XYZ file of N, CA and C in Angstrom:
282
model
N 63.426 -5.455 -36.476
C 64.176 -5.229 -35.410
C 64.132 -6.649 -34.487
N 65.215 -7.515 -34.171
C 65.033 -8.639 -33.521
C 65.451 -8.226 -32.107
N 64.166 -8.607 -31.552
C 64.499 -8.633 -29.614
C 65.147 -9.744 -29.107
N 66.249 -9.194 -28.324
C 66.958 -10.570 -27.654
C 65.906 -10.715 -26.242
N 66.104 -12.020 -25.986
C 65.621 -12.438 -24.675
C 66.801 -12.538 -23.528
N 66.390 -11.670 -22.420
C 67.264 -11.748 -21.531
C 66.784 -12.675 -20.413
N 67.612 -13.591 -19.988
C 67.499 -14.502 -18.898
C 68.484 -14.122 -17.740
N 67.421 -14.058 -16.938
C 68.017 -13.657 -15.381
C 68.773 -14.587 -14.941
N 69.992 -14.244 -13.813
C 70.726 -14.706 -13.302
C 70.402 -16.202 -12.459
N 69.141 -15.640 -12.082
C 68.476 -16.842 -11.056
C 67.136 -17.117 -11.285
N 66.748 -18.411 -11.335
C 65.147 -18.727 -11.354
C 64.616 -19.939 -10.261
N 63.178 -19.347 -10.243
C 62.265 -19.875 -9.128
C 61.619 -21.088 -10.002
N 62.515 -22.355 -9.194
C 61.918 -23.687 -9.838
C 60.461 -24.149 -8.775
N 59.170 -24.494 -9.281
C 58.295 -25.245 -8.463
C 58.580 -26.384 -8.330
N 58.372 -26.888 -7.023
C 59.011 -28.314 -7.064
C 57.873 -29.166 -6.587
N 57.680 -30.298 -6.857
C 56.596 -31.477 -6.553
C 57.130 -32.702 -6.052
N 56.503 -33.466 -5.092
C 57.203 -34.651 -4.502
C 57.242 -35.829 -5.568
N 58.573 -36.038 -5.501
C 58.907 -37.369 -6.013
C 57.999 -38.640 -5.779
N 57.068 -39.269 -6.876
C 56.500 -39.984 -6.735
C 57.041 -41.865 -6.049
N 58.506 -41.620 -6.140
C 59.074 -42.596 -5.822
C 59.498 -42.484 -4.260
N 59.318 -41.271 -3.530
C 59.554 -40.836 -2.219
C 60.879 -40.704 -1.746
N 61.668 -40.092 -2.961
C 63.181 -39.464 -2.666
C 63.198 -38.087 -2.808
N 62.483 -37.300 -2.147
C 62.208 -36.291 -1.868
C 61.504 -35.004 -2.949
N 61.793 -34.213 -3.289
C 61.199 -33.168 -4.345
C 61.887 -33.127 -5.666
N 61.236 -32.961 -6.868
C 61.700 -32.584 -8.095
C 61.064 -31.638 -8.268
N 61.863 -30.862 -9.387
C 61.641 -29.902 -10.605
C 60.464 -30.274 -11.358
N 59.502 -29.489 -11.736
C 58.617 -29.738 -12.402
C 58.899 -29.422 -13.958
N 58.683 -30.857 -14.597
C 58.686 -30.940 -16.304
C 57.425 -31.755 -16.565
N 56.824 -30.744 -17.749
C 55.703 -31.200 -18.153
C 56.036 -31.403 -19.426
N 55.195 -32.529 -20.099
C 55.056 -32.649 -21.837
C 54.240 -31.235 -22.431
N 54.646 -30.647 -22.943
C 54.041 -29.586 -23.622
C 53.014 -29.748 -24.896
N 52.435 -29.052 -25.297
C 51.094 -29.273 -26.560
C 52.185 -29.842 -27.699
N 53.292 -29.455 -28.082
C 54.320 -29.784 -29.275
C 55.093 -31.218 -29.241
N 54.750 -31.770 -27.926
C 55.622 -32.845 -27.697
C 56.663 -32.644 -26.735
N 57.254 -31.613 -26.663
C 58.797 -31.472 -25.995
C 58.621 -31.264 -24.781
N 59.423 -31.540 -23.991
C 59.393 -31.259 -22.204
C 59.901 -30.435 -22.179
N 59.350 -29.487 -21.129
C 59.409 -28.107 -20.941
C 59.493 -28.122 -19.313
N 60.730 -27.466 -18.594
C 60.904 -27.308 -17.007
C 60.160 -25.633 -17.029
N 59.428 -26.064 -16.088
C 58.514 -24.659 -15.544
C 59.797 -24.090 -14.665
N 60.030 -22.770 -15.232
C 60.551 -21.870 -14.543
C 60.072 -20.503 -14.652
N 60.470 -19.571 -13.006
C 59.723 -18.399 -13.238
C 60.653 -17.378 -12.969
N 60.507 -16.062 -13.606
C 61.687 -15.180 -13.028
C 61.581 -14.293 -12.209
N 60.702 -14.514 -11.027
C 60.415 -13.787 -9.902
C 59.354 -14.757 -8.872
N 59.653 -14.349 -7.597
C 58.960 -15.357 -6.850
C 57.523 -14.991 -6.717
N 57.134 -14.135 -7.096
C 55.651 -13.259 -6.853
C 54.784 -13.888 -8.158
N 55.924 -14.208 -9.273
C 55.163 -14.991 -10.648
C 54.741 -16.357 -10.380
N 56.012 -16.940 -9.573
C 55.786 -18.353 -9.335
C 54.302 -18.670 -8.653
N 54.348 -17.775 -7.682
C 53.194 -18.017 -6.203
C 51.684 -17.522 -6.936
N 51.869 -16.451 -8.191
C 50.397 -16.286 -8.898
C 50.157 -17.460 -9.768
N 51.206 -18.120 -10.560
C 50.824 -19.046 -11.483
C 50.746 -20.221 -10.745
N 51.097 -20.552 -9.830
C 51.088 -22.058 -9.219
C 50.130 -21.951 -8.005
N 50.233 -21.132 -7.154
C 49.648 -21.277 -6.018
C 50.446 -20.565 -4.539
N 50.162 -19.987 -3.789
C 50.726 -19.336 -2.661
C 51.285 -20.455 -1.665
N 50.940 -21.645 -1.727
C 51.507 -22.641 -1.022
C 52.647 -23.503 -1.584
N 52.721 -23.052 -3.069
C 53.513 -24.012 -3.948
C 55.175 -23.997 -3.117
N 55.698 -25.461 -3.100
C 57.388 -25.363 -2.383
C 57.774 -24.973 -3.429
N 59.106 -24.072 -3.745
C 60.275 -23.817 -4.784
C 61.394 -23.987 -4.309
N 62.481 -23.913 -5.336
C 63.779 -23.450 -5.070
C 64.148 -22.679 -6.014
N 65.436 -22.038 -5.474
C 66.228 -20.916 -6.223
C 67.198 -21.673 -6.826
N 67.453 -21.146 -8.326
C 68.703 -21.822 -8.887
C 69.295 -20.934 -9.901
N 70.562 -20.832 -9.534
C 71.009 -19.936 -10.577
C 71.317 -20.681 -11.969
N 70.889 -20.005 -12.902
C 70.541 -20.285 -14.299
C 71.827 -21.154 -15.218
N 72.869 -20.761 -14.340
C 74.133 -21.544 -14.858
C 74.162 -22.801 -14.425
N 73.171 -23.009 -13.537
C 73.157 -24.692 -12.900
C 71.989 -25.421 -13.602
N 71.310 -24.871 -14.796
C 70.391 -25.517 -15.410
C 70.492 -26.927 -15.801
N 71.968 -27.315 -16.422
C 72.537 -28.392 -16.842
C 72.296 -29.578 -15.619
N 72.807 -29.061 -14.703
C 72.611 -29.994 -13.171
C 70.861 -30.543 -12.979
N 70.020 -29.707 -13.354
C 68.794 -30.136 -13.536
C 68.393 -31.019 -14.692
N 68.805 -30.838 -15.975
C 68.797 -31.267 -17.026
C 69.241 -32.814 -16.931
N 70.394 -33.109 -15.968
C 71.164 -34.378 -16.338
C 70.027 -35.387 -15.590
N 69.105 -34.612 -14.370
C 68.723 -35.549 -13.385
C 66.942 -35.778 -14.139
N 66.774 -34.453 -14.731
C 65.297 -34.956 -15.159
C 65.350 -33.968 -16.598
N 65.840 -35.005 -17.718
C 65.908 -34.116 -18.904
C 64.738 -33.335 -19.471
N 64.975 -32.288 -20.171
C 63.868 -31.503 -20.754
C 64.391 -30.835 -21.859
N 63.510 -30.327 -22.745
C 64.011 -29.854 -24.044
C 63.919 -28.277 -24.104
N 62.994 -27.711 -23.575
C 63.253 -25.866 -23.331
C 62.857 -25.631 -21.836
N 63.146 -24.426 -21.631
C 62.604 -23.720 -20.353
C 61.568 -22.957 -20.524
N 60.218 -23.586 -20.000
C 59.193 -22.462 -19.821
C 58.743 -21.484 -18.728
N 59.110 -20.399 -19.261
C 59.382 -19.047 -18.312
C 57.997 -18.541 -18.051
N 57.843 -18.528 -16.859
C 56.443 -17.897 -16.424
C 55.171 -18.259 -16.728
N 55.032 -19.697 -17.009
C 54.046 -20.082 -17.785
C 52.865 -20.035 -16.606
N 51.691 -19.549 -17.136
C 50.657 -19.810 -16.171
C 49.710 -21.229 -16.075
N 49.694 -21.670 -14.769
C 49.382 -23.058 -14.658
C 47.864 -22.946 -14.362
N 46.984 -23.533 -15.217
C 45.593 -23.746 -15.182
C 44.745 -23.942 -13.521
N 43.976 -23.386 -13.354
C 43.490 -23.601 -11.884
C 43.327 -24.932 -11.633
N 42.378 -25.912 -12.781
C 42.293 -27.303 -12.451
C 43.336 -27.645 -12.100
N 44.692 -27.419 -12.254
C 45.999 -28.285 -12.200
C 46.466 -27.950 -10.673
N 45.776 -27.170 -10.008
C 46.291 -26.595 -8.556
C 45.250 -27.492 -7.491
N 45.984 -27.564 -6.513
C 45.224 -28.020 -5.171
C 45.573 -27.347 -4.045
N 44.672 -26.798 -2.974
C 45.344 -26.017 -1.855
C 46.660 -25.347 -2.359
N 46.407 -24.728 -3.008
C 47.447 -23.336 -3.096
C 48.481 -23.873 -3.520
N 48.836 -25.064 -4.700
C 49.822 -25.502 -5.287
C 49.472 -26.622 -6.328
N 50.579 -26.755 -6.936
C 50.410 -27.789 -8.174
C 50.074 -29.269 -7.278
N 48.920 -29.650 -8.219
C 48.296 -30.916 -7.854
C 48.722 -31.869 -8.384
């Protein structure tokens, strides 16, 4: 039997500073298979556990994912991905 993926109506996206100084960006990471994945969390506590308690974030309605994709192209949404501790500094993504 095939299980269906239930996508929540809203997602929590971790944010990082834009290296060009234009505010903050959602986190898009190159995945092991070469695709680009948008980090997204289905609950705020999952984001805090995975990225750190000081991690800046935004709440985004799932229906608005294309708005992010236009500004920051990605191939897949990586739900609730655990970020390794060595990739975090000061309670947030480093």
